[in-house]
PDB file of C-alpha atoms in Angstrom:
ATOM      1  CA  MET A 207      41.360 -24.066 -14.241  1.00 45.00           C
ATOM      2  CA  ILE A 208      44.576 -22.279 -13.212  1.00 44.00           C
ATOM      3  CA  LYS A 209      47.050 -24.494 -12.065  1.00 44.00           C
ATOM      4  CA  GLU A 210      50.084 -23.239  -9.683  1.00 45.00           C
ATOM      5  CA  GLY A 211      53.369 -25.528  -9.099  1.00 48.00           C
ATOM      6  CA  GLY A 212      51.052 -28.931 -10.394  1.00 48.00           C
ATOM      7  CA  ASP A 213      48.276 -27.881  -7.851  1.00 46.00           C
ATOM      8  CA  THR A 214      44.545 -26.830  -8.892  1.00 44.00           C
ATOM      9  CA  VAL A 215      43.920 -22.949  -7.999  1.00 45.00           C
ATOM     10  CA  GLY A 216      40.935 -22.358  -9.041  1.00 45.00           C
ATOM     11  CA  GLU A 217      38.407 -21.817 -11.986  1.00 47.00           C
ATOM     12  CA  VAL A 218      37.449 -18.744 -14.136  1.00 42.00           C
ATOM     13  CA  VAL A 219      34.215 -18.539 -14.289  1.00 39.00           C
ATOM     14  CA  ALA A 220      32.694 -15.976 -16.446  1.00 43.00           C
ATOM     15  CA  LEU A 221      30.187 -13.507 -14.857  1.00 35.00           C
ATOM     16  CA  PRO A 222      26.610 -13.519 -16.807  1.00 42.00           C
ATOM     17  CA  PRO A 223      26.036 -10.148 -18.400  1.00 45.00           C
ATOM     18  CA  SER A 224      23.597  -8.245 -16.639  1.00 44.00           C
ATOM     19  CA  LYS A 225      20.205  -7.637 -17.926  1.00 52.00           C
ATOM     20  CA  PHE A 226      17.016  -5.973 -17.727  1.00 57.00           C
ATOM     21  CA  PRO A 227      15.256  -7.838 -14.552  1.00 52.00           C
ATOM     22  CA  LEU A 228      12.328  -8.622 -16.928  1.00 54.00           C
ATOM     23  CA  SER A 229      11.590 -11.367 -19.245  1.00 61.00           C
ATOM     24  CA  ALA A 230       9.553 -10.567 -22.161  1.00 69.00           C
ATOM     25  CA  SER A 231       6.295 -11.789 -21.220  1.00 66.00           C
ATOM     26  CA  GLU A 232       6.898  -9.705 -17.635  1.00 59.00           C
ATOM     27  CA  SER A 233       7.691  -6.694 -19.180  1.00 67.00           C
ATOM     28  CA  VAL A 234       4.698  -7.213 -21.670  1.00 73.00           C
ATOM     29  CA  VAL A 235       2.432  -7.635 -18.301  1.00 66.00           C
ATOM     30  CA  ALA A 236       3.931  -4.792 -16.608  1.00 68.00           C
ATOM     31  CA  SER A 237       3.234  -2.462 -19.302  1.00 76.00           C
ATOM     32  CA  ALA A 238      -0.375  -3.658 -19.746  1.00 75.00           C
ATOM     33  CA  VAL A 239      -1.088  -2.851 -16.153  1.00 73.00           C
ATOM     34  CA  VAL A 240       0.266   1.218 -16.748  1.00 77.00           C
ATOM     35  CA  LEU A 241      -1.907   0.910 -19.835  1.00 83.00           C
ATOM     36  CA  GLY A 242      -4.624   0.082 -18.552  1.00 79.00           C
ATOM     37  CA  PHE A 243      -4.478   2.743 -15.590  1.00 78.00           C
ATOM     38  CA  ALA A 244      -4.118   5.218 -18.096  1.00 80.00           C
ATOM     39  CA  ALA A 245      -6.872   3.811 -20.283  1.00 83.00           C
ATOM     40  CA  SER A 246      -8.884   4.120 -17.395  1.00 78.00           C
ATOM     41  CA  ILE A 247      -8.143   7.799 -16.641  1.00 76.00           C
ATOM     42  CA  CYS A 248      -8.734   8.822 -20.584  1.00 81.00           C
ATOM     43  CA  GLY A 249     -12.118   7.174 -20.243  1.00 78.00           C
ATOM     44  CA  VAL A 250     -12.940   8.781 -17.228  1.00 74.00           C
ATOM     45  CA  TYR A 251     -11.570  11.950 -18.646  1.00 74.00           C
ATOM     46  CA  LEU A 252     -13.311  11.778 -21.999  1.00 78.00           C
ATOM     47  CA  THR A 253     -16.750  10.938 -20.678  1.00 76.00           C
ATOM     48  CA  MET A 254     -16.960  13.748 -18.477  1.00 73.00           C
ATOM     49  CA  PRO A 255     -18.616  17.566 -19.317  1.00 72.00           C
ATOM     50  CA  ASP A 256     -16.019  20.185 -20.961  1.00 71.00           C
ATOM     51  CA  SER A 257     -14.849  21.854 -18.428  1.00 69.00           C
ATOM     52  CA  ASP A 258     -11.748  24.028 -16.225  1.00 67.00           C
ATOM     53  CA  TYR A 259     -10.327  20.723 -15.274  1.00 69.00           C
ATOM     54  CA  SER A 260      -6.941  22.623 -13.877  1.00 71.00           C
ATOM     55  CA  PHE A 261      -7.995  21.643 -10.499  1.00 73.00           C
ATOM     56  CA  LEU A 262      -7.505  18.200 -11.080  1.00 75.00           C
ATOM     57  CA  LYS A 263      -3.871  16.911  -9.260  1.00 84.00           C
ATOM     58  CA  LEU A 264      -2.604  14.694  -7.031  1.00 84.00           C
ATOM     59  CA  PRO A 265      -3.277  16.569  -3.461  1.00 86.00           C
ATOM     60  CA  ARG A 266      -0.161  17.478  -1.763  1.00 86.00           C
ATOM     61  CA  SER A 267      -1.585  19.546   0.936  1.00 87.00           C
ATOM     62  CA  LEU A 268      -4.831  19.798   2.897  1.00 87.00           C
ATOM     63  CA  GLN A 269      -5.267  23.146   0.824  1.00 89.00           C
ATOM     64  CA  ASP A 270      -4.727  21.197  -2.217  1.00 89.00           C
ATOM     65  CA  LEU A 271      -7.094  18.177  -0.664  1.00 90.00           C
ATOM     66  CA  GLN A 272      -9.723  20.921   0.374  1.00 89.00           C
ATOM     67  CA  LEU A 273      -9.507  22.572  -3.217  1.00 89.00           C
ATOM     68  CA  LEU A 274     -10.151  19.425  -5.136  1.00 89.00           C
ATOM     69  CA  ARG A 275     -13.198  18.518  -2.564  1.00 90.00           C
ATOM     70  CA  ASP A 276     -14.672  21.892  -2.715  1.00 88.00           C
ATOM     71  CA  ASN A 277     -14.679  21.367  -7.428  1.00 85.00           C
ATOM     72  CA  LEU A 278     -15.542  17.550  -6.980  1.00 87.00           C
ATOM     73  CA  GLU A 279     -18.636  17.694  -4.991  1.00 86.00           C
ATOM     74  CA  SER A 280     -20.720  18.380  -7.726  1.00 81.00           C
ATOM     75  CA  TYR A 281     -19.350  16.152 -10.188  1.00 81.00           C
ATOM     76  CA  ALA A 282     -19.880  13.156  -7.453  1.00 82.00           C
ATOM     77  CA  SER A 283     -23.445  13.672  -7.378  1.00 82.00           C
ATOM     78  CA  ASP A 284     -24.025  14.291 -10.989  1.00 82.00           C
ATOM     79  CA  TYR A 285     -20.942  11.911 -12.200  1.00 82.00           C
ATOM     80  CA  THR A 286     -20.979   9.114  -9.465  1.00 85.00           C
ATOM     81  CA  ALA A 287     -19.752   6.423 -11.906  1.00 85.00           C
ATOM     82  CA  GLN A 288     -16.662   8.389 -13.274  1.00 84.00           C
ATOM     83  CA  VAL A 289     -15.494  10.189 -10.471  1.00 87.00           C
ATOM     84  CA  LEU A 290     -15.773   6.635  -8.546  1.00 90.00           C
ATOM     85  CA  VAL A 291     -13.639   4.943 -11.476  1.00 87.00           C
ATOM     86  CA  GLY A 292     -11.419   8.006 -11.440  1.00 87.00           C
ATOM     87  CA  TYR A 293     -10.616   7.775  -7.513  1.00 91.00           C
ATOM     88  CA  CYS A 294     -10.021   4.206  -8.003  1.00 91.00           C
ATOM     89  CA  VAL A 295      -7.592   4.355 -10.583  1.00 89.00           C
ATOM     90  CA  VAL A 296      -5.664   7.033  -9.223  1.00 90.00           C
ATOM     91  CA  TYR A 297      -5.717   5.153  -5.439  1.00 94.00           C
ATOM     92  CA  ILE A 298      -4.637   1.882  -6.862  1.00 91.00           C
ATOM     93  CA  PHE A 299      -1.729   3.196  -8.874  1.00 89.00           C
ATOM     94  CA  MET A 300      -0.591   5.418  -5.975  1.00 91.00           C
ATOM     95  CA  GLN A 301      -0.497   1.875  -3.935  1.00 92.00           C
ATOM     96  CA  THR A 302       1.114   0.462  -6.646  1.00 90.00           C
ATOM     97  CA  PHE A 303       4.169   2.094  -7.377  1.00 88.00           C
ATOM     98  CA  MET A 304       4.389   3.563  -3.929  1.00 89.00           C
ATOM     99  CA  ILE A 305       3.319   7.105  -4.448  1.00 90.00           C
ATOM    100  CA  PRO A 306       3.483   9.045  -1.210  1.00 90.00           C
ATOM    101  CA  GLY A 307      -0.428  10.529  -0.400  1.00 89.00           C
ATOM    102  CA  THR A 308      -2.868   8.220  -0.012  1.00 92.00           C
ATOM    103  CA  VAL A 309      -3.610   9.567   3.257  1.00 91.00           C
ATOM    104  CA  PHE A 310      -5.194  12.198   1.383  1.00 92.00           C
ATOM    105  CA  MET A 311      -6.948  10.349  -0.574  1.00 94.00           C
ATOM    106  CA  SER A 312      -8.136   8.663   2.112  1.00 93.00           C
ATOM    107  CA  LEU A 313      -9.906  11.623   3.630  1.00 93.00           C
ATOM    108  CA  LEU A 314     -10.993  12.966  -0.044  1.00 94.00           C
ATOM    109  CA  ALA A 315     -13.241   9.675   0.365  1.00 94.00           C
ATOM    110  CA  GLY A 316     -14.908  10.938   3.763  1.00 92.00           C
ATOM    111  CA  ALA A 317     -15.630  13.778   2.224  1.00 91.00           C
ATOM    112  CA  LEU A 318     -17.136  12.814  -0.987  1.00 92.00           C
ATOM    113  CA  PHE A 319     -18.967  10.004  -0.170  1.00 92.00           C
ATOM    114  CA  GLY A 320     -19.572   9.477   4.097  1.00 91.00           C
ATOM    115  CA  VAL A 321     -18.113   7.234   6.210  1.00 90.00           C
ATOM    116  CA  PHE A 322     -19.456   3.923   5.351  1.00 93.00           C
ATOM    117  CA  LYS A 323     -19.178   4.501   1.723  1.00 94.00           C
ATOM    118  CA  GLY A 324     -15.620   6.195   2.454  1.00 94.00           C
ATOM    119  CA  VAL A 325     -14.546   3.125   4.706  1.00 93.00           C
ATOM    120  CA  ALA A 326     -15.490   0.342   1.846  1.00 95.00           C
ATOM    121  CA  LEU A 327     -14.178   2.448  -0.374  1.00 96.00           C
ATOM    122  CA  VAL A 328     -10.678   2.789   0.840  1.00 95.00           C
ATOM    123  CA  VAL A 329     -10.374  -0.778   2.028  1.00 94.00           C
ATOM    124  CA  PHE A 330     -11.224  -1.915  -1.575  1.00 95.00           C
ATOM    125  CA  THR A 331      -8.738   0.291  -3.152  1.00 95.00           C
ATOM    126  CA  ALA A 332      -6.109  -0.212  -0.753  1.00 95.00           C
ATOM    127  CA  THR A 333      -6.478  -3.678  -0.889  1.00 94.00           C
ATOM    128  CA  ALA A 334      -6.277  -3.690  -4.960  1.00 92.00           C
ATOM    129  CA  GLY A 335      -3.193  -1.525  -4.736  1.00 93.00           C
ATOM    130  CA  ALA A 336      -1.318  -3.409  -1.606  1.00 94.00           C
ATOM    131  CA  SER A 337      -2.305  -6.674  -4.482  1.00 91.00           C
ATOM    132  CA  SER A 338      -0.991  -5.186  -7.291  1.00 89.00           C
ATOM    133  CA  CYS A 339       2.315  -4.183  -5.625  1.00 92.00           C
ATOM    134  CA  TYR A 340       2.628  -7.630  -3.978  1.00 91.00           C
ATOM    135  CA  PHE A 341       2.675  -9.099  -7.501  1.00 87.00           C
ATOM    136  CA  LEU A 342       4.693  -6.709  -8.889  1.00 86.00           C
ATOM    137  CA  SER A 343       7.200  -7.131  -6.578  1.00 89.00           C
ATOM    138  CA  LYS A 344       7.280 -10.626  -7.380  1.00 85.00           C
ATOM    139  CA  LEU A 345       8.587  -9.654 -10.579  1.00 81.00           C
ATOM    140  CA  ILE A 346      10.952  -7.008  -9.958  1.00 80.00           C
ATOM    141  CA  GLY A 347      10.990  -6.405  -6.078  1.00 80.00           C
ATOM    142  CA  ARG A 348      13.970  -8.943  -4.190  1.00 82.00           C
ATOM    143  CA  PRO A 349      16.938  -6.494  -6.296  1.00 81.00           C
ATOM    144  CA  LEU A 350      15.740  -3.417  -5.766  1.00 81.00           C
ATOM    145  CA  LEU A 351      14.825  -4.047  -1.836  1.00 84.00           C
ATOM    146  CA  SER A 352      18.162  -5.759  -1.808  1.00 83.00           C
ATOM    147  CA  SER A 353      19.774  -2.687  -2.701  1.00 83.00           C
ATOM    148  CA  LEU A 354      17.370   0.156  -1.162  1.00 84.00           C
ATOM    149  CA  ALA A 355      16.883  -1.623   2.205  1.00 87.00           C
ATOM    150  CA  PRO A 356      18.916  -4.210   2.682  1.00 87.00           C
ATOM    151  CA  GLU A 357      18.802  -3.985   6.955  1.00 91.00           C
ATOM    152  CA  LYS A 358      14.916  -3.607   6.766  1.00 91.00           C
ATOM    153  CA  LEU A 359      14.371  -6.564   4.171  1.00 90.00           C
ATOM    154  CA  LYS A 360      17.055  -9.104   6.508  1.00 92.00           C
ATOM    155  CA  PHE A 361      14.945  -7.675  10.278  1.00 92.00           C
ATOM    156  CA  PHE A 362      11.296  -8.485   8.288  1.00 93.00           C
ATOM    157  CA  GLN A 363      12.516 -11.943   7.396  1.00 93.00           C
ATOM    158  CA  LYS A 364      13.711 -12.872  10.198  1.00 94.00           C
ATOM    159  CA  GLU A 365      10.606 -11.803  12.080  1.00 92.00           C
ATOM    160  CA  VAL A 366       8.393 -13.543   9.494  1.00 93.00           C
ATOM    161  CA  ALA A 367      10.513 -16.664   9.229  1.00 93.00           C
ATOM    162  CA  LYS A 368      10.254 -17.037  13.472  1.00 90.00           C
ATOM    163  CA  ARG A 369       6.718 -16.343  13.030  1.00 89.00           C
ATOM    164  CA  ARG A 370       5.587 -18.636  10.534  1.00 89.00           C
ATOM    165  CA  LYS A 371       3.138 -20.758  12.246  1.00 86.00           C
ATOM    166  CA  SER A 372       1.017 -17.884  13.792  1.00 86.00           C
ATOM    167  CA  LEU A 373       2.074 -15.313  10.556  1.00 92.00           C
ATOM    168  CA  LEU A 374      -1.377 -14.036  10.254  1.00 90.00           C
ATOM    169  CA  ASN A 375      -1.439 -12.311  13.321  1.00 88.00           C
ATOM    170  CA  TYR A 376       1.742 -11.066  12.557  1.00 90.00           C
ATOM    171  CA  MET A 377       0.796  -9.520   9.826  1.00 93.00           C
ATOM    172  CA  LEU A 378      -2.649  -7.959  11.444  1.00 89.00           C
ATOM    173  CA  PHE A 379      -0.116  -6.676  14.074  1.00 86.00           C
ATOM    174  CA  LEU A 380       1.780  -4.895  11.378  1.00 90.00           C
ATOM    175  CA  ARG A 381      -1.037  -3.867   9.587  1.00 89.00           C
ATOM    176  CA  LEU A 382      -2.600  -2.443  12.565  1.00 82.00           C
ATOM    177  CA  THR A 383       0.329  -0.357  13.878  1.00 80.00           C
ATOM    178  CA  PRO A 384       3.239   2.403  12.346  1.00 77.00           C
ATOM    179  CA  THR A 385       5.752  -0.697  12.960  1.00 80.00           C
ATOM    180  CA  LEU A 386       6.942  -0.564   9.869  1.00 87.00           C
ATOM    181  CA  PRO A 387       5.440   1.591   6.761  1.00 89.00           C
ATOM    182  CA  ASN A 388       2.572  -0.577   4.417  1.00 91.00           C
ATOM    183  CA  THR A 389       4.212   0.639   1.437  1.00 92.00           C
ATOM    184  CA  PHE A 390       7.340  -1.486   2.584  1.00 94.00           C
ATOM    185  CA  ILE A 391       5.179  -4.476   4.054  1.00 95.00           C
ATOM    186  CA  ASN A 392       3.567  -4.466   0.332  1.00 94.00           C
ATOM    187  CA  PHE A 393       6.883  -4.577  -1.362  1.00 93.00           C
ATOM    188  CA  ALA A 394       8.365  -7.039   0.754  1.00 94.00           C
ATOM    189  CA  SER A 395       6.022  -9.717   1.499  1.00 94.00           C
ATOM    190  CA  PRO A 396       6.133 -11.705  -1.601  1.00 92.00           C
ATOM    191  CA  ILE A 397      10.440 -11.515  -1.082  1.00 92.00           C
ATOM    192  CA  VAL A 398      10.439 -12.927   2.566  1.00 93.00           C
ATOM    193  CA  ASP A 399       7.725 -15.720   1.577  1.00 92.00           C
ATOM    194  CA  VAL A 400       4.043 -14.106   3.322  1.00 94.00           C
ATOM    195  CA  PRO A 401       1.864 -16.021   1.115  1.00 92.00           C
ATOM    196  CA  TYR A 402      -0.712 -13.971  -0.849  1.00 91.00           C
ATOM    197  CA  HIS A 403      -3.913 -15.531   0.834  1.00 93.00           C
ATOM    198  CA  ILE A 404      -2.015 -14.350   4.410  1.00 95.00           C
ATOM    199  CA  PHE A 405      -1.415 -10.916   2.849  1.00 95.00           C
ATOM    200  CA  PHE A 406      -4.807 -10.575   2.112  1.00 94.00           C
ATOM    201  CA  LEU A 407      -6.621 -11.226   4.949  1.00 93.00           C
ATOM    202  CA  ALA A 408      -4.107  -8.993   6.931  1.00 93.00           C
ATOM    203  CA  THR A 409      -4.863  -6.237   4.873  1.00 94.00           C
ATOM    204  CA  VAL A 410      -8.753  -6.015   3.862  1.00 92.00           C
ATOM    205  CA  ILE A 411      -9.098  -6.693   8.139  1.00 89.00           C
ATOM    206  CA  GLY A 412      -5.902  -4.812   8.837  1.00 88.00           C
ATOM    207  CA  LEU A 413      -6.361  -1.261   7.200  1.00 90.00           C
ATOM    208  CA  VAL A 414     -10.171  -1.246   8.332  1.00 88.00           C
ATOM    209  CA  PRO A 415      -9.303   0.623  11.877  1.00 85.00           C
ATOM    210  CA  ALA A 416      -6.870   2.728  10.318  1.00 86.00           C
ATOM    211  CA  ALA A 417      -9.050   3.373   7.191  1.00 89.00           C
ATOM    212  CA  TYR A 418     -11.958   4.610   9.628  1.00 88.00           C
ATOM    213  CA  VAL A 419     -10.173   6.808  11.926  1.00 86.00           C
ATOM    214  CA  THR A 420      -8.462   8.454   8.323  1.00 89.00           C
ATOM    215  CA  VAL A 421     -12.627   8.919   6.901  1.00 90.00           C
ATOM    216  CA  ARG A 422     -14.123  10.195   9.556  1.00 87.00           C
ATOM    217  CA  ALA A 423     -11.676  12.856   9.669  1.00 86.00           C
ATOM    218  CA  GLY A 424     -12.283  13.909   5.854  1.00 87.00           C
ATOM    219  CA  LEU A 425     -16.334  14.935   7.184  1.00 85.00           C
ATOM    220  CA  ALA A 426     -14.380  18.102   9.009  1.00 81.00           C
ATOM    221  CA  LEU A 427     -11.888  18.575   6.394  1.00 79.00           C
ATOM    222  CA  GLY A 428     -12.216  22.245   6.589  1.00 73.00           C
ATOM    223  CA  GLU A 429     -11.311  21.752  10.506  1.00 75.00           C
ATOM    224  CA  LEU A 430      -7.960  20.104  10.427  1.00 74.00           C
ATOM    225  CA  GLN A 431      -4.992  22.194  10.920  1.00 74.00           C
ATOM    226  CA  SER A 432      -2.013  19.267   9.571  1.00 74.00           C
ATOM    227  CA  VAL A 433      -2.444  16.050   8.709  1.00 71.00           C
ATOM    228  CA  GLY A 434      -0.842  14.891  12.189  1.00 67.00           C
ATOM    229  CA  ASP A 435      -3.830  16.116  13.433  1.00 67.00           C
ATOM    230  CA  LEU A 436      -5.306  12.399  12.341  1.00 67.00           C
ATOM    231  CA  TYR A 437      -3.274  10.851  14.727  1.00 64.00           C
ATOM    232  CA  ASP A 438      -3.619  11.890  17.994  1.00 61.00           C
ATOM    233  CA  PHE A 439      -2.450   9.631  21.181  1.00 59.00           C
ATOM    234  CA  ASN A 440      -5.821   8.281  21.578  1.00 65.00           C
ATOM    235  CA  SER A 441      -6.066   7.156  17.963  1.00 62.00           C
ATOM    236  CA  ILE A 442      -2.496   5.960  17.739  1.00 65.00           C
ATOM    237  CA  ALA A 443      -3.106   3.994  21.151  1.00 67.00           C
ATOM    238  CA  THR A 444      -6.385   2.454  20.190  1.00 65.00           C
ATOM    239  CA  LEU A 445      -4.841   0.996  17.076  1.00 63.00           C
ATOM    240  CA  PHE A 446      -1.460  -0.188  18.936  1.00 62.00           C
ATOM    241  CA  PHE A 447      -4.427  -2.041  21.700  1.00 65.00           C
ATOM    242  CA  ILE A 448      -6.177  -3.473  18.781  1.00 63.00           C
ATOM    243  CA  GLY A 449      -2.389  -5.042  17.257  1.00 59.00           C
ATOM    244  CA  LEU A 450      -1.721  -6.483  20.698  1.00 62.00           C
ATOM    245  CA  VAL A 451      -5.056  -8.200  20.748  1.00 62.00           C
ATOM    246  CA  SER A 452      -4.294  -9.246  17.504  1.00 55.00           C
ATOM    247  CA  VAL A 453      -0.671 -11.134  18.435  1.00 56.00           C
ATOM    248  CA  THR A 454      -2.401 -12.344  22.279  1.00 59.00           C
ATOM    249  CA  PRO A 455      -2.779 -15.840  20.448  1.00 55.00           C
ATOM    250  CA  THR A 456       0.819 -16.084  19.017  1.00 51.00           C
ATOM    251  CA  LEU A 457       1.753 -15.034  22.747  1.00 49.00           C
ATOM    252  CA  ILE A 458      -0.335 -17.668  24.412  1.00 50.00           C
ATOM    253  CA  SER A 459       0.121 -20.448  22.541  1.00 49.00           C
ATOM    254  CA  LYS A 460       4.469 -19.515  22.852  1.00 47.00           C
ATOM    255  CA  ASN A 461       3.962 -19.744  26.404  1.00 47.00           C
ATOM    256  CA  GLU A 462       1.714 -23.083  26.506  1.00 47.00           C
ATOM    257  CA  SER A 463       4.543 -24.399  24.755  1.00 45.00           C
TER     258      SER A 463
END
């Protein structure tokens, strides 16, 4: 205690030393996830035939994507399982660690597997990757997001708190419209106490329309001039309309109350 003139002024409290945000067990789990991704990719690589795989890289442009599609088409028919596993691992890894470029992977799904299989594949991998990101954020997300995007996090937290009774509708609206980036939703949801079952349902259902638009565009990959061509006015208007429909029950219930 510190006293001045007989009065207690305050108490000096030693600050705890800064430490790594993960415990030993959490670090083991996080490392196991990364090693699991690496082992899966190695397994795919080792079971593929000897060939020149210099074309295998994450696409960063439509030209990269077209080159990847042209080289993978024959492998997709002869080594379907390996291509599927490799695709899933890469997509889930990108979603987990918020690596940009999943839109190119969605286009690739349409180009290689068609609309029905492509949409199913994209929704599965996007949901698995979003879930992986959700649980990763439970471990290390709060200090990172609080320092990198504090205002956006406060906004999201306030909106979630206001809509706690109809949270599924709100999360569906976010998934269906570009109001907030999907990567931010994935990482911020556990921090603002969005329950996983609501997060999961909103992700599975809400990603279908956008996945359909992107996968379908992959069928005509050669005709795309830029990624911006994917979402014309009609596509964006349709997604917003579906999003508004998803929050209509919430608006009606508020008016009735």
